[in-house]
mmCIF file of C-alpha atoms in Angstrom:
data_model
loop_
_atom_site.group_PDB
_atom_site.id
_atom_site.type_symbol
_atom_site.label_atom_id
_atom_site.label_comp_id
_atom_site.label_asym_id
_atom_site.label_seq_id
_atom_site.Cartn_x
_atom_site.Cartn_y
_atom_site.Cartn_z
ATOM 1 C CA MET A 222 16.855 -60.308 8.017
ATOM 2 C CA ARG A 223 15.368 -57.448 7.609
ATOM 3 C CA ASN A 224 16.249 -53.954 7.247
ATOM 4 C CA ILE A 225 13.704 -50.967 7.415
ATOM 5 C CA ILE A 226 14.313 -47.691 6.127
ATOM 6 C CA SER A 227 12.872 -44.609 7.138
ATOM 7 C CA ASP A 228 13.693 -41.160 5.635
ATOM 8 C CA TYR A 229 10.560 -38.547 5.468
ATOM 9 C CA ASN A 230 11.462 -34.317 4.478
ATOM 10 C CA THR A 231 8.742 -32.311 5.994
ATOM 11 C CA GLN A 232 7.765 -28.877 5.622
ATOM 12 C CA ILE A 233 5.844 -26.943 7.555
ATOM 13 C CA PHE A 234 4.944 -23.497 6.949
ATOM 14 C CA ASP A 235 4.810 -20.754 10.099
ATOM 15 C CA ILE A 236 3.825 -17.273 9.200
ATOM 16 C CA SER A 237 6.535 -16.086 11.251
ATOM 17 C CA THR A 238 9.495 -17.957 11.117
ATOM 18 C CA GLY A 239 8.712 -18.810 6.501
ATOM 19 C CA TYR A 240 9.489 -22.716 6.103
ATOM 20 C CA ARG A 241 10.685 -24.923 8.968
ATOM 21 C CA PRO A 242 11.743 -28.325 7.896
ATOM 22 C CA LEU A 243 10.767 -31.715 9.824
ATOM 23 C CA THR A 244 13.740 -34.475 8.344
ATOM 24 C CA GLU A 245 14.670 -36.975 9.547
ATOM 25 C CA SER A 246 16.608 -40.174 8.166
ATOM 26 C CA PHE A 247 15.894 -43.894 10.680
ATOM 27 C CA LYS A 248 17.305 -47.256 10.472
ATOM 28 C CA TYR A 249 16.309 -50.072 11.443
ATOM 29 C CA ASP A 250 17.784 -54.155 12.168
ATOM 30 C CA GLN A 251 16.470 -56.851 12.835
ATOM 31 C CA ASP A 252 18.459 -60.332 12.730
ATOM 32 C CA VAL A 253 16.635 -64.037 14.213
ATOM 33 C CA TYR A 254 18.909 -66.604 13.906
ATOM 34 C CA SER A 255 16.829 -70.241 14.617
ATOM 35 C CA GLY A 256 17.196 -73.521 14.265
ATOM 36 C CA TYR A 257 13.363 -76.089 14.334
ATOM 37 C CA ALA A 258 13.374 -79.932 16.045
ATOM 38 C CA SER A 259 10.245 -81.714 14.530
ATOM 39 C CA MET A 260 9.106 -85.904 15.603
ATOM 40 C CA ASN A 261 6.206 -87.281 13.929
ATOM 41 C CA PHE A 262 5.260 -90.481 15.263
ATOM 42 C CA THR A 263 2.423 -93.055 14.583
ATOM 43 C CA LEU A 264 -0.369 -93.972 17.781
ATOM 44 C CA ALA A 265 -2.496 -95.565 16.287
ATOM 45 C CA LYS A 266 -4.275 -96.568 13.587
ATOM 46 C CA LYS A 267 -5.882 -93.495 12.280
ATOM 47 C CA TYR A 268 -3.810 -91.922 14.699
ATOM 48 C CA SER A 269 -1.318 -89.851 14.569
ATOM 49 C CA LEU A 270 1.086 -87.171 16.353
ATOM 50 C CA ILE A 271 4.167 -84.015 15.306
ATOM 51 C CA THR A 272 5.114 -82.470 17.850
ATOM 52 C CA GLY A 273 8.499 -79.431 17.507
ATOM 53 C CA LEU A 274 10.460 -77.507 19.661
ATOM 54 C CA ARG A 275 11.802 -73.919 17.577
ATOM 55 C CA TYR A 276 14.663 -71.518 19.011
ATOM 56 C CA GLU A 277 14.995 -68.431 18.281
ATOM 57 C CA LYS A 278 17.419 -65.475 18.533
ATOM 58 C CA THR A 279 16.265 -62.174 17.253
ATOM 59 C CA ASP A 280 18.786 -58.796 17.726
ATOM 60 C CA ILE A 281 17.389 -55.435 17.860
ATOM 61 C CA ALA A 282 19.149 -51.934 16.517
ATOM 62 C CA GLY A 283 18.020 -48.575 15.495
ATOM 63 C CA ALA A 284 20.065 -45.130 14.363
ATOM 64 C CA PHE A 285 18.688 -42.184 14.081
ATOM 65 C CA ALA A 286 20.914 -39.757 11.238
ATOM 66 C CA GLU A 287 19.366 -36.359 13.179
ATOM 67 C CA SER A 288 18.810 -37.786 16.404
ATOM 68 C CA LYS A 289 21.049 -39.572 17.664
ATOM 69 C CA GLU A 290 20.250 -39.526 21.237
ATOM 70 C CA LEU A 291 17.508 -42.191 20.139
ATOM 71 C CA ASN A 292 19.646 -44.749 19.061
ATOM 72 C CA PHE A 293 19.878 -48.181 20.239
ATOM 73 C CA SER A 294 21.476 -51.540 19.296
ATOM 74 C CA GLY A 295 22.411 -54.724 22.426
ATOM 75 C CA ILE A 296 18.392 -54.654 22.022
ATOM 76 C CA GLY A 297 16.904 -58.859 21.483
ATOM 77 C CA TYR A 298 15.582 -61.588 22.885
ATOM 78 C CA GLU A 299 15.217 -65.694 23.072
ATOM 79 C CA ASN A 300 12.578 -67.837 22.915
ATOM 80 C CA PHE A 301 12.057 -71.480 22.608
ATOM 81 C CA LEU A 302 8.427 -72.627 21.445
ATOM 82 C CA PRO A 303 6.863 -75.446 20.957
ATOM 83 C CA ASN A 304 3.818 -77.009 19.202
ATOM 84 C CA LEU A 305 1.955 -79.726 18.746
ATOM 85 C CA THR A 306 -0.366 -81.629 16.457
ATOM 86 C CA ILE A 307 -3.088 -84.453 17.699
ATOM 87 C CA SER A 308 -4.402 -85.559 14.500
ATOM 88 C CA ARG A 309 -6.988 -88.922 13.825
ATOM 89 C CA THR A 310 -8.310 -89.303 10.033
ATOM 90 C CA PHE A 311 -11.824 -90.762 9.228
ATOM 91 C CA LYS A 312 -13.435 -92.360 6.023
ATOM 92 C CA ASN A 313 -15.068 -89.590 2.795
ATOM 93 C CA PHE A 314 -12.126 -87.463 3.118
ATOM 94 C CA ARG A 315 -12.470 -85.879 7.166
ATOM 95 C CA THR A 316 -9.977 -84.920 9.894
ATOM 96 C CA LEU A 317 -10.260 -83.845 12.904
ATOM 97 C CA LYS A 318 -6.929 -82.224 14.754
ATOM 98 C CA LEU A 319 -5.773 -81.021 17.870
ATOM 99 C CA ALA A 320 -3.640 -78.654 18.403
ATOM 100 C CA TYR A 321 -0.883 -76.530 21.055
ATOM 101 C CA SER A 322 0.928 -73.315 19.160
ATOM 102 C CA GLN A 323 2.960 -71.043 20.696
ATOM 103 C CA ARG A 324 4.884 -68.655 18.064
ATOM 104 C CA LEU A 325 6.006 -65.162 18.319
ATOM 105 C CA GLN A 326 3.881 -61.785 16.466
ATOM 106 C CA ARG A 327 6.360 -59.330 15.691
ATOM 107 C CA PRO A 328 5.364 -55.816 14.878
ATOM 108 C CA SER A 329 5.780 -54.744 11.431
ATOM 109 C CA LEU A 330 6.272 -51.581 9.575
ATOM 110 C CA GLN A 331 3.263 -50.738 10.050
ATOM 111 C CA PHE A 332 3.621 -50.685 13.595
ATOM 112 C CA ILE A 333 8.024 -49.652 13.503
ATOM 113 C CA ASN A 334 8.035 -46.925 11.554
ATOM 114 C CA PRO A 335 8.532 -43.815 13.578
ATOM 115 C CA PHE A 336 7.832 -41.252 10.876
ATOM 116 C CA ASN A 337 5.913 -37.882 12.490
ATOM 117 C CA ASN A 338 2.239 -38.021 10.264
ATOM 118 C CA ASN A 339 1.504 -34.102 10.684
ATOM 119 C CA SER A 340 -0.214 -33.129 7.847
ATOM 120 C CA ASP A 341 -3.165 -32.646 10.340
ATOM 121 C CA PHE A 342 -1.810 -31.225 13.162
ATOM 122 C CA VAL A 343 -4.761 -32.092 15.463
ATOM 123 C CA ASN A 344 -4.659 -35.820 14.949
ATOM 124 C CA ARG A 345 -0.866 -36.771 14.305
ATOM 125 C CA THR A 346 0.638 -40.081 14.240
ATOM 126 C CA GLU A 347 3.612 -41.902 14.352
ATOM 127 C CA GLY A 348 5.311 -45.640 14.867
ATOM 128 C CA ASN A 349 7.494 -47.071 17.214
ATOM 129 C CA PRO A 350 10.410 -48.116 16.826
ATOM 130 C CA TYR A 351 11.078 -50.007 21.285
ATOM 131 C CA LEU A 352 8.083 -51.770 20.418
ATOM 132 C CA ASP A 353 8.633 -55.308 21.451
ATOM 133 C CA PRO A 354 7.126 -58.471 20.130
ATOM 134 C CA GLU A 355 3.325 -61.201 20.868
ATOM 135 C CA ILE A 356 4.440 -63.530 22.681
ATOM 136 C CA VAL A 357 1.167 -65.637 21.325
ATOM 137 C CA HIS A 358 -0.326 -68.980 22.955
ATOM 138 C CA GLN A 359 -2.749 -70.972 21.215
ATOM 139 C CA VAL A 360 -5.146 -74.350 21.624
ATOM 140 C CA GLU A 361 -7.129 -75.292 18.431
ATOM 141 C CA VAL A 362 -9.219 -78.094 17.491
ATOM 142 C CA ALA A 363 -10.545 -78.217 13.851
ATOM 143 C CA TYR A 364 -12.094 -80.379 10.885
ATOM 144 C CA ASN A 365 -12.739 -80.459 7.551
ATOM 145 C CA ILE A 366 -14.588 -82.725 5.619
ATOM 146 C CA THR A 367 -14.068 -82.557 1.545
ATOM 147 C CA PHE A 368 -15.551 -84.529 -0.983
ATOM 148 C CA LYS A 369 -17.189 -84.010 -4.136
ATOM 149 C CA GLY A 370 -18.080 -80.762 -4.782
ATOM 150 C CA PHE A 371 -17.546 -79.275 -1.249
ATOM 151 C CA THR A 372 -15.031 -78.620 1.163
ATOM 152 C CA THR A 373 -15.542 -76.873 4.706
ATOM 153 C CA PHE A 374 -13.742 -76.308 7.669
ATOM 154 C CA SER A 375 -13.877 -74.923 11.175
ATOM 155 C CA SER A 376 -11.679 -73.903 14.291
ATOM 156 C CA VAL A 377 -12.498 -73.606 17.733
ATOM 157 C CA PHE A 378 -9.637 -71.567 19.247
ATOM 158 C CA TYR A 379 -7.953 -70.185 22.884
ATOM 159 C CA LYS A 380 -6.008 -67.603 22.372
ATOM 160 C CA TYR A 381 -3.714 -66.125 24.436
ATOM 161 C CA THR A 382 -1.740 -62.958 24.143
ATOM 162 C CA ASP A 383 1.278 -61.345 26.170
ATOM 163 C CA GLY A 384 2.711 -57.755 25.584
ATOM 164 C CA ILE A 385 -0.373 -56.732 23.433
ATOM 165 C CA ILE A 386 0.747 -54.491 20.205
ATOM 166 C CA GLU A 387 -2.676 -51.876 19.983
ATOM 167 C CA GLN A 388 -2.367 -48.488 19.103
ATOM 168 C CA ILE A 389 -2.640 -45.780 22.058
ATOM 169 C CA LEU A 390 -4.067 -41.864 21.571
ATOM 170 C CA ASN A 391 -2.717 -39.115 24.350
ATOM 171 C CA ILE A 392 -3.943 -35.604 24.605
ATOM 172 C CA ASP A 393 -0.891 -34.013 24.509
ATOM 173 C CA ASN A 394 -1.157 -30.125 26.902
ATOM 174 C CA ASN A 395 -2.012 -28.410 23.731
ATOM 175 C CA GLY A 396 -5.202 -30.838 22.853
ATOM 176 C CA LEU A 397 -3.404 -32.713 20.281
ATOM 177 C CA SER A 398 -4.184 -35.910 19.651
ATOM 178 C CA VAL A 399 -0.995 -38.458 19.004
ATOM 179 C CA ASN A 400 -2.056 -42.033 17.515
ATOM 180 C CA THR A 401 0.999 -44.783 18.606
ATOM 181 C CA PHE A 402 1.459 -47.885 19.260
ATOM 182 C CA LYS A 403 2.399 -50.334 22.525
ATOM 183 C CA ASN A 404 3.222 -53.075 24.386
ATOM 184 C CA ILE A 405 -0.001 -52.426 26.754
ATOM 185 C CA GLY A 406 -1.116 -56.235 28.115
ATOM 186 C CA THR A 407 -2.588 -59.515 27.554
ATOM 187 C CA ASN A 408 -5.427 -59.932 25.589
ATOM 188 C CA ASN A 409 -7.158 -63.834 26.564
ATOM 189 C CA SER A 410 -9.358 -64.715 23.551
ATOM 190 C CA VAL A 411 -11.946 -67.274 22.628
ATOM 191 C CA GLY A 412 -13.410 -67.982 19.243
ATOM 192 C CA ILE A 413 -14.728 -70.241 16.149
ATOM 193 C CA ASN A 414 -13.702 -69.727 12.522
ATOM 194 C CA THR A 415 -15.249 -71.545 9.520
ATOM 195 C CA PHE A 416 -14.463 -71.775 5.307
ATOM 196 C CA ILE A 417 -17.028 -73.483 2.556
ATOM 197 C CA THR A 418 -16.853 -74.027 -0.579
ATOM 198 C CA LYS A 419 -19.334 -75.776 -2.068
ATOM 199 C CA THR A 420 -19.844 -75.898 -6.781
ATOM 200 C CA VAL A 421 -23.359 -76.651 -7.853
ATOM 201 C CA ASN A 422 -23.385 -76.376 -11.913
ATOM 202 C CA LEU A 423 -22.095 -73.811 -13.074
ATOM 203 C CA VAL A 424 -21.751 -71.822 -9.608
ATOM 204 C CA THR A 425 -19.010 -72.292 -7.398
ATOM 205 C CA LEU A 426 -19.967 -70.273 -4.657
ATOM 206 C CA ARG A 427 -17.264 -69.677 -0.808
ATOM 207 C CA THR A 428 -17.432 -68.388 2.421
ATOM 208 C CA GLY A 429 -17.317 -67.880 6.057
ATOM 209 C CA GLY A 430 -15.656 -65.753 8.270
ATOM 210 C CA ASN A 431 -14.711 -65.862 12.503
ATOM 211 C CA PHE A 432 -15.596 -65.129 15.801
ATOM 212 C CA ALA A 433 -13.366 -64.171 18.904
ATOM 213 C CA THR A 434 -13.791 -62.683 22.246
ATOM 214 C CA TYR A 435 -11.728 -59.662 23.003
ATOM 215 C CA ASN A 436 -10.991 -59.708 27.111
ATOM 216 C CA ALA A 437 -7.950 -56.806 27.584
ATOM 217 C CA LYS A 438 -6.075 -56.093 30.868
ATOM 218 C CA GLY A 439 -2.462 -53.688 30.957
ATOM 219 C CA ILE A 440 -1.545 -50.414 31.508
ATOM 220 C CA VAL A 441 -2.323 -47.197 29.246
ATOM 221 C CA ASN A 442 -0.003 -43.859 30.680
ATOM 222 C CA GLY A 443 0.627 -45.772 33.642
ATOM 223 C CA VAL A 444 -3.586 -46.394 34.756
ATOM 224 C CA ALA A 445 -4.849 -49.380 34.806
ATOM 225 C CA ALA A 446 -7.677 -50.783 32.439
ATOM 226 C CA SER A 447 -9.522 -53.306 30.703
ATOM 227 C CA ARG A 448 -12.242 -53.975 28.407
ATOM 228 C CA SER A 449 -14.336 -56.666 27.780
ATOM 229 C CA SER A 450 -15.077 -57.168 23.286
ATOM 230 C CA TYR A 451 -15.526 -59.499 20.709
ATOM 231 C CA GLU A 452 -14.879 -58.781 17.208
ATOM 232 C CA TYR A 453 -16.045 -61.081 13.734
ATOM 233 C CA ASN A 454 -15.750 -60.697 10.266
ATOM 234 C CA ILE A 455 -17.624 -62.100 7.082
ATOM 235 C CA PHE A 456 -17.142 -62.845 3.275
ATOM 236 C CA LEU A 457 -18.186 -63.731 0.567
ATOM 237 C CA ASN A 458 -17.214 -65.142 -3.270
ATOM 238 C CA GLY A 459 -17.909 -67.152 -5.577
ATOM 239 C CA GLU A 460 -18.032 -67.659 -9.284
ATOM 240 C CA ILE A 461 -20.823 -67.888 -12.095
ATOM 241 C CA LYS A 462 -19.802 -69.514 -15.601
ATOM 242 C CA ILE A 463 -22.894 -68.104 -17.801
ATOM 243 C CA SER A 464 -21.560 -69.668 -21.309
ATOM 244 C CA GLY A 465 -18.490 -71.482 -22.303
ATOM 245 C CA THR A 466 -16.758 -68.439 -22.555
ATOM 246 C CA PHE A 467 -18.396 -65.462 -20.703
ATOM 247 C CA LYS A 468 -17.584 -66.236 -16.802
ATOM 248 C CA ALA A 469 -19.347 -63.497 -13.827
ATOM 249 C CA ASP A 470 -18.052 -63.084 -10.172
ATOM 250 C CA PHE A 471 -18.073 -61.115 -7.534
ATOM 251 C CA PHE A 472 -16.954 -60.593 -3.216
ATOM 252 C CA GLY A 473 -18.065 -59.019 -0.727
ATOM 253 C CA PHE A 474 -16.236 -58.314 3.036
ATOM 254 C CA PHE A 475 -17.295 -57.427 5.850
ATOM 255 C CA ARG A 476 -15.341 -56.456 9.342
ATOM 256 C CA SER A 477 -16.017 -55.523 12.681
ATOM 257 C CA PRO A 478 -14.222 -52.525 14.253
ATOM 258 C CA VAL A 479 -11.267 -53.368 15.712
ATOM 259 C CA ARG A 480 -11.093 -53.209 19.157
ATOM 260 C CA THR A 481 -8.649 -52.134 21.329
ATOM 261 C CA ILE A 482 -8.025 -51.470 25.438
ATOM 262 C CA GLN A 483 -9.108 -47.445 24.878
ATOM 263 C CA GLY A 484 -12.069 -47.937 22.011
ATOM 264 C CA ASP A 485 -12.963 -48.747 17.922
ATOM 265 C CA ASN A 486 -10.875 -48.239 14.907
ATOM 266 C CA PRO A 487 -12.953 -48.257 12.232
ATOM 267 C CA ALA A 488 -14.755 -51.120 10.574
ATOM 268 C CA PHE A 489 -14.810 -52.088 7.215
ATOM 269 C CA THR A 490 -16.351 -53.265 4.193
ATOM 270 C CA ILE A 491 -15.708 -54.140 0.735
ATOM 271 C CA TYR A 492 -18.088 -55.494 -2.296
ATOM 272 C CA GLY A 493 -17.051 -55.479 -5.773
ATOM 273 C CA MET A 494 -18.142 -57.687 -9.357
ATOM 274 C CA GLY A 495 -16.652 -58.110 -12.724
ATOM 275 C CA VAL A 496 -17.441 -59.801 -16.112
ATOM 276 C CA ARG A 497 -14.883 -61.539 -18.735
ATOM 277 C CA LYS A 498 -15.362 -63.072 -22.277
ATOM 278 C CA GLU A 499 -12.388 -65.769 -22.468
ATOM 279 C CA PHE A 500 -11.251 -66.229 -26.282
ATOM 280 C CA LYS A 501 -8.767 -68.902 -26.926
ATOM 281 C CA ASN A 502 -5.146 -66.685 -25.746
ATOM 282 C CA SER A 503 -6.909 -63.747 -24.625
ATOM 283 C CA SER A 504 -9.750 -62.419 -22.964
ATOM 284 C CA ILE A 505 -11.145 -59.188 -21.638
ATOM 285 C CA GLY A 506 -13.776 -57.969 -18.766
ATOM 286 C CA ILE A 507 -15.006 -55.356 -16.772
ATOM 287 C CA THR A 508 -14.457 -55.309 -13.214
ATOM 288 C CA MET A 509 -16.377 -52.675 -10.553
ATOM 289 C CA ILE A 510 -15.534 -52.736 -7.020
ATOM 290 C CA GLU A 511 -17.931 -50.286 -4.686
ATOM 291 C CA PRO A 512 -20.183 -49.069 -7.763
ATOM 292 C CA PHE A 513 -22.924 -47.599 -6.069
ATOM 293 C CA ASN A 514 -20.736 -45.927 -3.165
ATOM 294 C CA ALA A 515 -18.414 -42.978 -4.435
ATOM 295 C CA ASP A 516 -16.676 -42.396 -0.547
ATOM 296 C CA LYS A 517 -16.302 -45.014 1.844
ATOM 297 C CA PHE A 518 -16.476 -43.729 5.625
ATOM 298 C CA PHE A 519 -14.566 -44.425 8.162
ATOM 299 C CA ASN A 520 -15.783 -43.971 12.005
ATOM 300 C CA SER A 521 -13.720 -44.277 15.373
ATOM 301 C CA ASN A 522 -14.702 -43.473 19.081
ATOM 302 C CA ILE A 523 -11.974 -43.879 21.283
ATOM 303 C CA GLU A 524 -12.703 -43.472 25.571
ATOM 304 C CA THR A 525 -10.101 -43.047 28.534
ATOM 305 C CA SER A 526 -11.200 -41.241 31.739
ATOM 306 C CA SER A 527 -9.989 -38.382 31.187
ATOM 307 C CA PHE A 528 -10.721 -37.754 26.857
ATOM 308 C CA VAL A 529 -13.259 -38.528 24.686
ATOM 309 C CA GLN A 530 -12.479 -38.708 21.030
ATOM 310 C CA GLN A 531 -14.618 -39.178 17.799
ATOM 311 C CA THR A 532 -13.191 -38.675 14.381
ATOM 312 C CA SER A 533 -14.367 -39.566 11.387
ATOM 313 C CA PHE A 534 -13.250 -39.524 7.311
ATOM 314 C CA SER A 535 -14.076 -40.899 4.072
ATOM 315 C CA ILE A 536 -11.602 -42.081 1.261
ATOM 316 C CA PRO A 537 -13.108 -42.441 -2.589
ATOM 317 C CA PHE A 538 -13.702 -45.775 -3.556
ATOM 318 C CA ARG A 539 -15.678 -46.673 -6.361
ATOM 319 C CA SER A 540 -13.719 -47.670 -9.175
ATOM 320 C CA ILE A 541 -14.380 -49.560 -12.731
ATOM 321 C CA GLY A 542 -11.914 -51.123 -14.687
ATOM 322 C CA VAL A 543 -11.026 -52.154 -17.683
ATOM 323 C CA ASN A 544 -9.378 -55.958 -18.097
ATOM 324 C CA PHE A 545 -7.210 -57.281 -21.323
ATOM 325 C CA ARG A 546 -5.132 -59.596 -21.214
ATOM 326 C CA TYR A 547 -3.187 -61.669 -24.212
ATOM 327 C CA LYS A 548 -0.915 -65.721 -24.226
ATOM 328 C CA PHE A 549 2.079 -64.991 -26.717
ATOM 329 C CA GLY A 550 1.939 -67.924 -27.955
ATOM 330 C CA ASN A 551 3.096 -70.834 -25.698
ATOM 331 C CA VAL A 552 4.650 -68.472 -23.442
ATOM 332 C CA ASP A 553 3.720 -68.887 -19.976
ATOM 333 C CA PHE A 554 4.802 -66.235 -17.532
ATOM 334 C CA LYS A 555 4.121 -66.973 -14.087
ATOM 335 C CA GLU A 556 4.457 -64.517 -11.202
ATOM 336 C CA ARG A 557 8.007 -65.617 -8.771
ATOM 337 C CA LYS A 558 6.890 -66.788 -5.393
ATOM 338 C CA SER A 559 9.479 -66.118 -2.494
ATOM 339 C CA LYS A 560 10.239 -68.468 0.251
ATOM 340 C CA VAL A 561 9.768 -65.094 2.090
ATOM 341 C CA LYS A 562 6.130 -65.207 3.903
ATOM 342 C CA ASN A 563 6.798 -63.436 6.897
ATOM 343 C CA THR A 564 3.942 -64.683 9.291
ATOM 344 C CA ASP A 565 5.780 -64.055 12.104
ATOM 345 C CA LEU A 566 4.696 -60.131 11.405
ATOM 346 C CA LYS A 567 1.427 -58.495 12.795
ATOM 347 C CA GLN A 568 -0.684 -57.057 10.496
ATOM 348 C CA GLY A 569 -2.462 -53.638 9.740
ATOM 349 C CA GLY A 570 -1.504 -51.247 13.248
ATOM 350 C CA ASP A 571 -2.883 -48.383 10.160
ATOM 351 C CA SER A 572 -6.854 -47.598 10.996
ATOM 352 C CA GLN A 573 -6.131 -44.588 10.301
ATOM 353 C CA GLY A 574 -2.512 -44.113 8.703
ATOM 354 C CA GLY A 575 -1.135 -43.789 11.539
ATOM 355 C CA GLY A 576 3.100 -44.598 11.661
ATOM 356 C CA ASN A 577 3.033 -45.643 7.928
ATOM 357 C CA THR A 578 2.705 -43.132 5.867
ATOM 358 C CA GLY A 579 6.408 -41.792 5.236
ATOM 359 C CA THR A 580 8.645 -43.834 2.716
ATOM 360 C CA GLY A 581 9.682 -46.513 4.034
ATOM 361 C CA THR A 582 11.179 -49.861 2.538
ATOM 362 C CA GLN A 583 11.766 -53.407 4.326
ATOM 363 C CA GLY A 584 13.528 -56.037 3.056
ATOM 364 C CA THR A 585 14.213 -59.596 4.351
#
């Protein structure tokens, strides 16, 4: 069960009429009923098979406080989602796995929230509460190795997504840009991902990344469209034990531009570093994020047969913080871990702050 409430109040000043309020409240209810069956088999020595089938029934309703003519209910969908995994174990903790799965990617709050962000009158953004989920079919071959001080995991995959959700830009009759989200069509993707961790003496390094093709086809504003490209990301982080009580850590991440059928949304990079001194019951440290860059710039390029839009914006990003931690006696506070992981939600959807700027709450 998910409940999303979006409540916003916007005041616009018109020189001829004065302040003009734009107020709306929206409640979105999503109820999911599901059942799951799974079976494990040992096919032969070192071979195993796991198969399962999940049934899901989803009911959706939405209610606007002011624009009641836009209310909807009785909308839903039913899905049977199979999965199959065949694995082979080898000596020295090595495993080879072949897997097929089908799953739903439901739109998250960022995509659904109908709040109309018109703080920039030239470029407006809003979510779409009428979105359908993506249906993802994936075949994957994975191999992992684990031994003293070293772990690696690599996989290659093929993924077919039906009803892919993408940010779509429209230009209205006044020449203003309106960003929203739509189920535009399908995407075929082939990719590889890898993760490696290695400890050498006092240094632990972790690195990895993924690369995937992008081949989308669909209908955008009544016109057939297609695009082929690729996406990738890479990360590196680590820890250095300077002495018994001094430690340093660092991290870096780069993500390529996010591809859509209309163009490219901004790439993203971030890096940081820190040092800390540990005591018997406490620690103190300094953390720096992007110490050499005061601002971070985001560039996007959207092209259609009728218009081209190139945008660039920046936000303050550099930060320096002091961290202090103290443990009282034997008290050990542990963060409560929720059993709800929300792995069925499609993340992202906020390349330029669209669709999620209003005051919204989401409950599960």
